[in-house]
Coordinates of C-alpha atoms and ligand atoms in Angstrom, one line a residue:
M1396 CA 3.2 1.5 22.5
T1397 CA -0.5 1.8 23.2
T1398 CA -3.1 0.2 24.2
E1399 CA -6.0 -1.9 25.0
K1400 CA -8.1 1.2 24.7
S1401 CA -7.2 2.0 21.1
K1402 CA -10.6 1.0 19.9
T1403 CA -11.4 4.4 18.3
P1404 CA -8.4 5.1 16.3
V1405 CA -8.1 8.6 15.0
K1406 CA -4.9 8.9 13.0
F1407 CA -3.4 6.2 10.8
G1408 CA -0.4 4.5 12.3
A1409 CA -0.5 6.5 15.6
S1410 CA -1.4 3.7 18.1
F1411 CA -0.4 0.1 18.3
T1412 CA -1.7 -3.1 19.9
P1413 CA 0.1 -4.4 23.0
H1414 CA 1.7 -7.4 21.2
M1415 CA 4.0 -8.2 18.3
V1416 CA 5.4 -11.2 16.5
C1417 CA 9.1 -11.7 16.1
S1418 CA 11.4 -14.2 14.4
R1419 CA 15.2 -14.2 13.8
Y1420 CA 17.2 -15.5 10.9
E1421 CA 20.8 -16.6 11.0
E1422 CA 22.8 -17.8 8.0
G1423 CA 23.1 -21.6 8.3
K1424 CA 20.4 -21.9 10.9
G1425 CA 17.4 -20.4 9.1
W1426 CA 14.4 -18.7 10.8
T1427 CA 13.3 -19.3 14.4
S1428 CA 9.6 -20.0 14.8
P1429 CA 7.7 -16.8 15.1
E1430 CA 6.9 -15.9 18.7
I1431 CA 4.3 -13.6 20.2
T1432 CA 5.8 -11.1 22.7
D1433 CA 4.8 -7.9 24.3
A1434 CA 5.5 -5.0 22.0
K1435 CA 9.0 -4.0 22.9
T1436 CA 12.0 -2.1 21.7
F1437 CA 14.7 -3.8 19.6
S1438 CA 18.2 -4.0 20.8
L1439 CA 20.6 -3.5 17.9
M1440 CA 24.3 -2.8 17.7
P1441 CA 25.4 0.6 16.3
A1442 CA 26.9 -1.2 13.3
A1443 CA 23.7 -3.1 12.5
A1444 CA 23.6 -3.3 8.7
V1445 CA 20.1 -1.9 8.4
F1446 CA 21.3 1.5 9.6
H1447 CA 24.0 1.6 6.9
Y1448 CA 23.1 -0.3 3.9
G1449 CA 19.3 -0.1 4.1
Q1450 CA 18.3 -3.8 3.9
A1451 CA 14.7 -3.2 5.1
I1452 CA 11.4 -4.3 3.5
F1453 CA 7.8 -4.3 4.6
E1454 CA 4.2 -5.2 3.8
G1455 CA 0.9 -3.7 4.8
L1456 CA -2.5 -5.5 5.1
K1457 CA -5.7 -4.9 7.0
A1458 CA -7.7 -7.3 9.2
R1459 CA -11.4 -6.6 9.2
R1460 CA -14.5 -7.8 11.0
N1461 CA -17.2 -9.6 9.1
P1462 CA -20.9 -9.4 10.1
Q1463 CA -20.4 -12.6 12.3
G1464 CA -17.8 -10.7 14.3
E1465 CA -14.9 -12.9 12.9
V1466 CA -11.6 -11.3 12.0
T1467 CA -10.6 -11.9 8.4
L1468 CA -7.7 -11.1 6.0
F1469 CA -8.0 -10.3 2.3
R1470 CA -5.5 -12.1 0.0
A1471 CA -2.8 -12.3 2.6
E1472 CA -0.9 -14.9 0.5
Q1473 CA -0.3 -12.1 -2.0
N1474 CA 1.4 -10.1 0.7
A1475 CA 3.6 -13.2 1.6
A1476 CA 4.5 -13.5 -2.1
R1477 CA 5.3 -9.8 -2.4
L1478 CA 7.5 -9.9 0.7
R1479 CA 9.4 -12.8 -0.8
K1480 CA 9.9 -10.8 -4.0
S1481 CA 11.1 -7.8 -2.0
A1482 CA 13.5 -10.1 0.0
R1483 CA 15.0 -11.6 -3.2
R1484 CA 15.6 -8.1 -4.7
L1485 CA 17.4 -7.0 -1.6
V1486 CA 19.2 -10.3 -1.1
M1487 CA 17.4 -11.1 2.2
P1488 CA 16.1 -14.5 3.4
E1489 CA 12.7 -15.5 2.1
I1490 CA 9.7 -16.4 4.3
S1491 CA 7.3 -19.2 3.3
D1492 CA 3.6 -18.6 3.0
E1493 CA 3.2 -21.0 5.9
M1494 CA 5.5 -19.0 8.3
F1495 CA 4.0 -15.6 7.2
L1496 CA 0.4 -16.7 7.6
N1497 CA 1.1 -18.4 10.9
A1498 CA 2.8 -15.3 12.2
L1499 CA -0.2 -13.2 11.3
R1500 CA -2.5 -15.8 12.9
L1501 CA -0.5 -15.6 16.2
L1502 CA -0.8 -11.9 16.4
L1503 CA -4.5 -11.9 15.5
E1504 CA -5.3 -14.6 18.1
K1505 CA -3.7 -12.3 20.7
D1506 CA -4.8 -8.8 19.5
G1507 CA -7.5 -9.5 16.9
H1508 CA -10.2 -8.4 19.4
L1509 CA -8.8 -4.9 18.9
T1510 CA -10.0 -4.9 15.3
P1511 CA -12.4 -1.9 15.0
E1512 CA -15.9 -2.7 13.7
A1513 CA -16.9 0.3 11.7
S1514 CA -17.1 -0.1 7.9
G1515 CA -13.8 0.9 6.3
S1516 CA -11.9 0.6 9.5
G1517 CA -9.6 -2.3 10.4
L1518 CA -6.5 -3.5 12.2
Y1519 CA -3.6 -2.5 10.0
L1520 CA -0.9 -5.1 10.1
R1521 CA 2.7 -4.3 9.3
P1522 CA 5.0 -7.2 8.6
Y1523 CA 8.6 -6.1 8.1
M1524 CA 12.2 -7.4 7.9
F1525 CA 15.6 -5.8 8.4
A1526 CA 19.3 -6.7 8.6
E1527 CA 20.5 -7.2 12.1
E1528 CA 24.2 -8.2 11.7
A1529 CA 26.7 -5.7 13.0
F1530 CA 29.5 -5.0 10.6
L1531 CA 30.8 -2.3 8.2
G1532 CA 31.3 -3.5 4.6
V1533 CA 29.1 -3.4 1.5
R1534 CA 27.5 -6.9 1.4
P1535 CA 24.3 -8.5 2.4
A1536 CA 24.0 -9.2 6.1
D1537 CA 23.8 -12.8 7.5
S1538 CA 21.3 -12.2 10.3
Y1539 CA 17.8 -10.6 10.1
I1540 CA 14.7 -9.8 12.2
F1541 CA 11.2 -10.4 10.9
A1542 CA 8.4 -8.8 12.9
I1543 CA 4.7 -7.9 12.7
I1544 CA 3.1 -5.0 14.6
A1545 CA -0.6 -4.0 14.4
S1546 CA -2.3 -0.6 14.5
P1547 CA -6.1 -0.1 14.7
M1548 CA -7.2 2.4 12.0
A1549 CA -10.4 4.3 11.1
A1550 CA -11.6 4.5 7.6
Y1551 CA -9.5 6.9 5.6
F1552 CA -11.3 10.0 4.5
S1553 CA -9.8 12.9 2.7
D1554 CA -10.1 16.2 4.6
D1555 CA -10.8 18.1 1.4
N1556 CA -14.4 17.5 0.0
G1557 CA -13.9 13.7 0.1
F1558 CA -11.4 13.6 -2.7
L1559 CA -7.6 13.7 -3.1
K1560 CA -5.5 16.3 -4.8
L1561 CA -2.2 15.1 -6.3
W1562 CA 0.8 17.1 -7.2
I1563 CA 2.8 15.9 -10.2
A1564 CA 6.2 15.3 -8.7
D1565 CA 9.4 16.9 -10.1
S1566 CA 11.5 14.1 -8.6
A1567 CA 11.4 10.5 -9.6
R1568 CA 10.3 7.6 -7.3
A1569 CA 11.9 4.6 -9.1
A1570 CA 14.0 4.0 -12.2
P1571 CA 13.9 1.0 -14.6
G1572 CA 15.9 -1.9 -13.0
G1573 CA 15.7 -0.3 -9.5
T1574 CA 13.5 -1.3 -6.6
G1575 CA 10.3 0.4 -7.4
D1576 CA 8.3 -2.8 -7.9
V1577 CA 9.1 -4.1 -4.4
K1578 CA 8.4 -2.7 -0.9
A1579 CA 11.9 -1.5 0.0
A1580 CA 12.0 1.0 2.8
G1581 CA 14.4 3.2 0.8
N1582 CA 11.7 3.8 -1.8
Y1583 CA 9.7 5.7 0.8
A1584 CA 12.5 7.7 2.1
S1585 CA 13.3 8.9 -1.4
S1586 CA 9.7 9.9 -2.0
F1587 CA 9.6 12.4 0.9
T1588 CA 11.0 15.3 -1.1
A1589 CA 8.0 14.9 -3.4
Q1590 CA 5.7 14.7 -0.4
L1591 CA 7.0 18.0 0.8
E1592 CA 6.5 19.5 -2.7
A1593 CA 2.9 18.3 -2.7
K1594 CA 2.2 19.9 0.7
K1595 CA 3.7 23.2 -0.5
H1596 CA 1.2 23.1 -3.3
H1597 CA -1.7 22.3 -1.0
C1598 CA -2.0 18.7 -2.4
H1599 CA -2.3 15.5 -0.3
Q1600 CA 0.4 13.5 -2.1
S1601 CA 2.6 13.5 -5.2
L1602 CA 1.9 11.5 -8.3
F1603 CA 5.2 10.2 -9.9
L1604 CA 6.1 10.1 -13.5
D1605 CA 8.5 7.6 -15.1
A1606 CA 12.1 8.4 -14.3
K1607 CA 13.4 8.1 -17.9
E1608 CA 11.1 10.4 -19.9
K1609 CA 9.1 12.1 -17.2
K1610 CA 6.2 11.5 -19.5
Y1611 CA 4.1 8.6 -18.2
I1612 CA 2.1 8.3 -15.0
E1613 CA 3.4 5.7 -12.6
E1614 CA 1.8 5.8 -9.1
A1615 CA 1.6 7.9 -5.9
G1616 CA 3.9 7.4 -2.9
A1617 CA 1.8 4.6 -1.4
M1618 CA -1.0 3.9 -3.9
N1619 CA -1.7 3.0 -7.5
V1620 CA -4.0 5.2 -9.6
M1621 CA -6.8 4.5 -12.1
F1622 CA -8.6 6.8 -14.6
V1623 CA -12.2 6.4 -15.8
K1624 CA -12.9 7.4 -19.4
K1625 CA -16.2 8.9 -20.8
D1626 CA -16.8 5.6 -22.6
G1627 CA -16.8 3.8 -19.2
S1628 CA -13.5 2.1 -19.6
I1629 CA -11.0 2.2 -16.7
V1630 CA -7.3 2.6 -17.3
T1631 CA -4.3 2.1 -15.0
P1632 CA -0.6 2.2 -15.9
P1633 CA 0.9 -1.2 -16.7
L1634 CA 3.3 -3.0 -14.3
N1635 CA 6.5 -1.8 -16.0
G1636 CA 9.0 -2.9 -13.3
S1637 CA 9.1 0.4 -11.4
I1638 CA 5.5 0.4 -10.2
L1639 CA 4.5 -1.5 -7.1
P1640 CA 2.1 -4.3 -8.0
G1641 CA -0.7 -3.3 -5.6
I1642 CA -2.9 -6.1 -4.4
T1643 CA -5.8 -3.7 -4.4
R1644 CA -4.9 -2.8 -8.0
D1645 CA -5.0 -6.4 -9.0
S1646 CA -8.3 -7.0 -7.1
I1647 CA -9.9 -3.9 -8.8
L1648 CA -8.9 -5.1 -12.2
T1649 CA -10.8 -8.4 -11.5
L1650 CA -13.7 -6.9 -9.7
G1651 CA -14.2 -4.2 -12.4
R1652 CA -14.4 -6.9 -15.0
D1653 CA -16.9 -8.8 -12.9
L1654 CA -19.0 -5.6 -12.8
G1655 CA -18.8 -5.2 -16.6
F1656 CA -16.2 -2.5 -16.9
E1657 CA -13.6 -2.6 -19.6
M1658 CA -10.4 -2.6 -17.5
K1659 CA -7.2 -1.7 -19.3
E1660 CA -3.5 -1.6 -18.4
E1661 CA -2.0 1.1 -20.7
P1662 CA 0.6 3.8 -20.5
L1663 CA -0.9 7.1 -19.6
A1664 CA 1.0 10.2 -20.8
I1665 CA 0.6 13.1 -18.3
D1666 CA 0.0 15.6 -21.1
D1667 CA -2.8 13.4 -22.5
V1668 CA -4.4 13.0 -19.1
F1669 CA -4.4 16.7 -18.5
A1670 CA -5.9 17.3 -22.0
A1671 CA -8.5 14.5 -21.5
G1672 CA -9.4 15.9 -18.1
H1673 CA -10.0 19.4 -19.6
S1674 CA -12.0 18.0 -22.5
G1675 CA -14.1 15.7 -20.4
E1676 CA -12.7 12.6 -22.0
I1677 CA -11.5 11.4 -18.6
V1678 CA -14.4 11.8 -16.1
E1679 CA -13.0 10.3 -12.9
A1680 CA -9.8 9.2 -11.2
F1681 CA -9.2 7.2 -8.1
S1682 CA -6.6 5.8 -5.8
S1683 CA -6.0 2.1 -5.1
G1684 CA -4.3 0.9 -2.0
T1685 CA -4.8 -1.0 1.3
A1686 CA -4.5 2.0 3.6
V1687 CA -6.6 4.5 1.6
G1688 CA -8.7 2.0 -0.3
I1689 CA -10.5 3.5 -3.3
L1690 CA -10.7 7.3 -2.9
P1691 CA -11.7 9.7 -5.7
I1692 CA -8.8 11.9 -7.0
G1693 CA -10.6 15.2 -7.7
E1694 CA -7.6 17.2 -8.9
L1695 CA -4.1 16.9 -10.5
V1696 CA -1.9 19.9 -10.2
R1697 CA 1.4 20.5 -12.0
K1698 CA 3.9 23.2 -13.0
G1699 CA 3.5 23.6 -16.7
A1700 CA 6.3 24.1 -19.3
D1701 CA 5.7 27.9 -19.0
G1702 CA 6.2 27.7 -15.2
Q1703 CA 2.5 28.4 -14.5
I1704 CA 0.5 26.1 -12.2
E1705 CA -2.1 24.0 -14.1
T1706 CA -4.9 22.1 -12.4
V1707 CA -7.2 19.6 -14.0
H1708 CA -10.5 18.6 -12.3
F1709 CA -12.1 15.2 -12.4
K1710 CA -15.5 15.6 -10.8
G1711 CA -17.3 12.5 -11.9
A1712 CA -20.5 12.6 -13.9
D1713 CA -22.5 14.7 -11.3
Q1714 CA -19.7 15.5 -8.9
S1715 CA -20.4 12.3 -7.0
F1716 CA -17.7 10.1 -8.4
P1717 CA -20.1 7.3 -9.3
V1718 CA -17.6 4.8 -10.7
A1719 CA -15.1 5.2 -7.8
T1720 CA -18.0 4.9 -5.3
R1721 CA -19.4 1.8 -7.0
L1722 CA -16.0 0.0 -7.1
S1723 CA -15.2 1.1 -3.6
K1724 CA -18.5 -0.4 -2.3
A1725 CA -18.0 -3.6 -4.2
L1726 CA -14.5 -4.1 -2.9
L1727 CA -15.4 -3.1 0.7
D1728 CA -18.5 -5.3 0.7
L1729 CA -16.3 -8.2 -0.3
Q1730 CA -13.5 -7.5 2.2
E1731 CA -16.1 -7.0 5.0
G1732 CA -17.9 -10.3 4.2
K1733 CA -21.1 -8.6 3.0
A1734 CA -20.9 -9.8 -0.6
E1735 CA -20.3 -13.2 -2.1
D1736 CA -16.6 -14.1 -2.2
K1737 CA -16.5 -15.9 -5.5
H1738 CA -12.7 -15.6 -5.9
G1739 CA -12.0 -17.1 -2.5
W1740 CA -10.1 -13.9 -1.4
V1741 CA -11.2 -13.6 2.2
K1742 CA -10.1 -16.0 5.0
T1743 CA -11.2 -16.1 8.6
Y1744 CA -8.3 -16.0 11.1
V1745 CA -10.0 -15.6 14.5
Ligands
PLP1988 C1 4.3 2.5 -3.6 C2 2.9 1.8 -3.4 N1 2.1 1.6 -4.4 C3 0.9 1.0 -4.3 C4 0.5 0.5 -3.1 C5 -0.8 -0.2 -3.0 O1 -0.6 -1.6 -2.8 P1 -1.6 -2.5 -2.0 O2 -2.9 -2.3 -2.9 O3 -1.1 -3.8 -2.1 O4 -1.8 -1.9 -0.7 C6 1.3 0.7 -2.0 C7 0.9 0.2 -0.6 O5 1.5 -0.7 -0.2 C8 2.6 1.3 -2.1 O6 3.4 1.5 -1.0

C-alpha cells in the first residue's frame, strides 16, 4: 500500500493511506474494539467462507476539508445504517453507529491529514465486512472481519466533454427480492459483464433496467440517476427494493426541494425517456453518487428493437447542463463547509 506522498491522487482507488482500522467478530463474543494498525495483508484460511459463499458487504464515503482546514464527514450515520441493512440481508453481524463512527474517527485521526484540499477531492473511506470462518457448507459464517481503508481521490471528471455516456445494459443488475438495495459485493461482480458491454459501445458505464420487464430505468453500476424535464421538475426512479438507496440521491431530493425544484420519485420507462430526450421534453440527466458526485449524463445509447444503435442526447438548455451544475455546486458547497448546513449533515472529525 502507498503512501504518505499520495497527496495528489490521480486515479480513483489506486493509492491508499498507510493505516487501516480492523475489528473481529466471533459468535458468542461479539465485536472486538476497532483498532488502528498499519495497512497490512489479511491472513485467511483457504476455506474462509467469503471465498465460497460471498458474505461480503461494503460502504463508501468521502472525508473532505472545510475552509478552516478541518476534516469532515457528510451523513456518515446513513452509511452506518446502510451497512447494518446490508449485514441483515446477508445474515452478518450488525455494527452500531457508535462503533462505526468511532472506527472512522480512529482512521481520520491517524490519516486525516492526507485528505486532499482541492474542491471536489477528498479522502475516500471504504468500510467493509467479510466472513472469515473456515468451513465448507452453505450457511452463514460465525466469524467476520470489519475493516476500513482510505484512498485519497481527486475530483472525478469525465474524460469525454465533461459528461457521461451510458449504455443501456442487456443484462440485469438486481431482481425483486434480491440484494440490489444493499451493498453486497456480489452485486458488483455481476455488473461487470454490463461494464464490458458499455466499453464496447464507447460508453463510460451501463444503465440497468428492471430485471422483470426490462422496461424501467433503475440505476447505473455505482450511481443513481436523475432526469430534468423541460418544466423544471426532476425525476428519479423510486426505491423499489432493487435500487440502492443512495445517500447522495436522498440528499439531492432534499436540496433540490430547498432550491425550489419539484423533485419526483416516479418510474421512468426507457422508451419514454428516449422519446422525451428526442422531443426535448427531458433536457438534462445526471448521476448521483459519493464517488462521482453529480455529473451530467450527456448521452444514453442502446440497441433498438430493430438491432440498430440508438443514441439520445441530453445537452442541457445551452449545452452547459445548468441544473446539474447548480445542484452539484449546492451539494459540494454544503459538503465542503462553504454553505449553511441547515440539515445538520456535516460533522467535523479531526
Ligand atoms: C449501486 C449503487 N447505486 C448508487 C450508489 C450511490 O450511493 P451513494 O450516493 O450513497 O454513494 C452507489 C454507491 O455507493 C452504488 O454502488
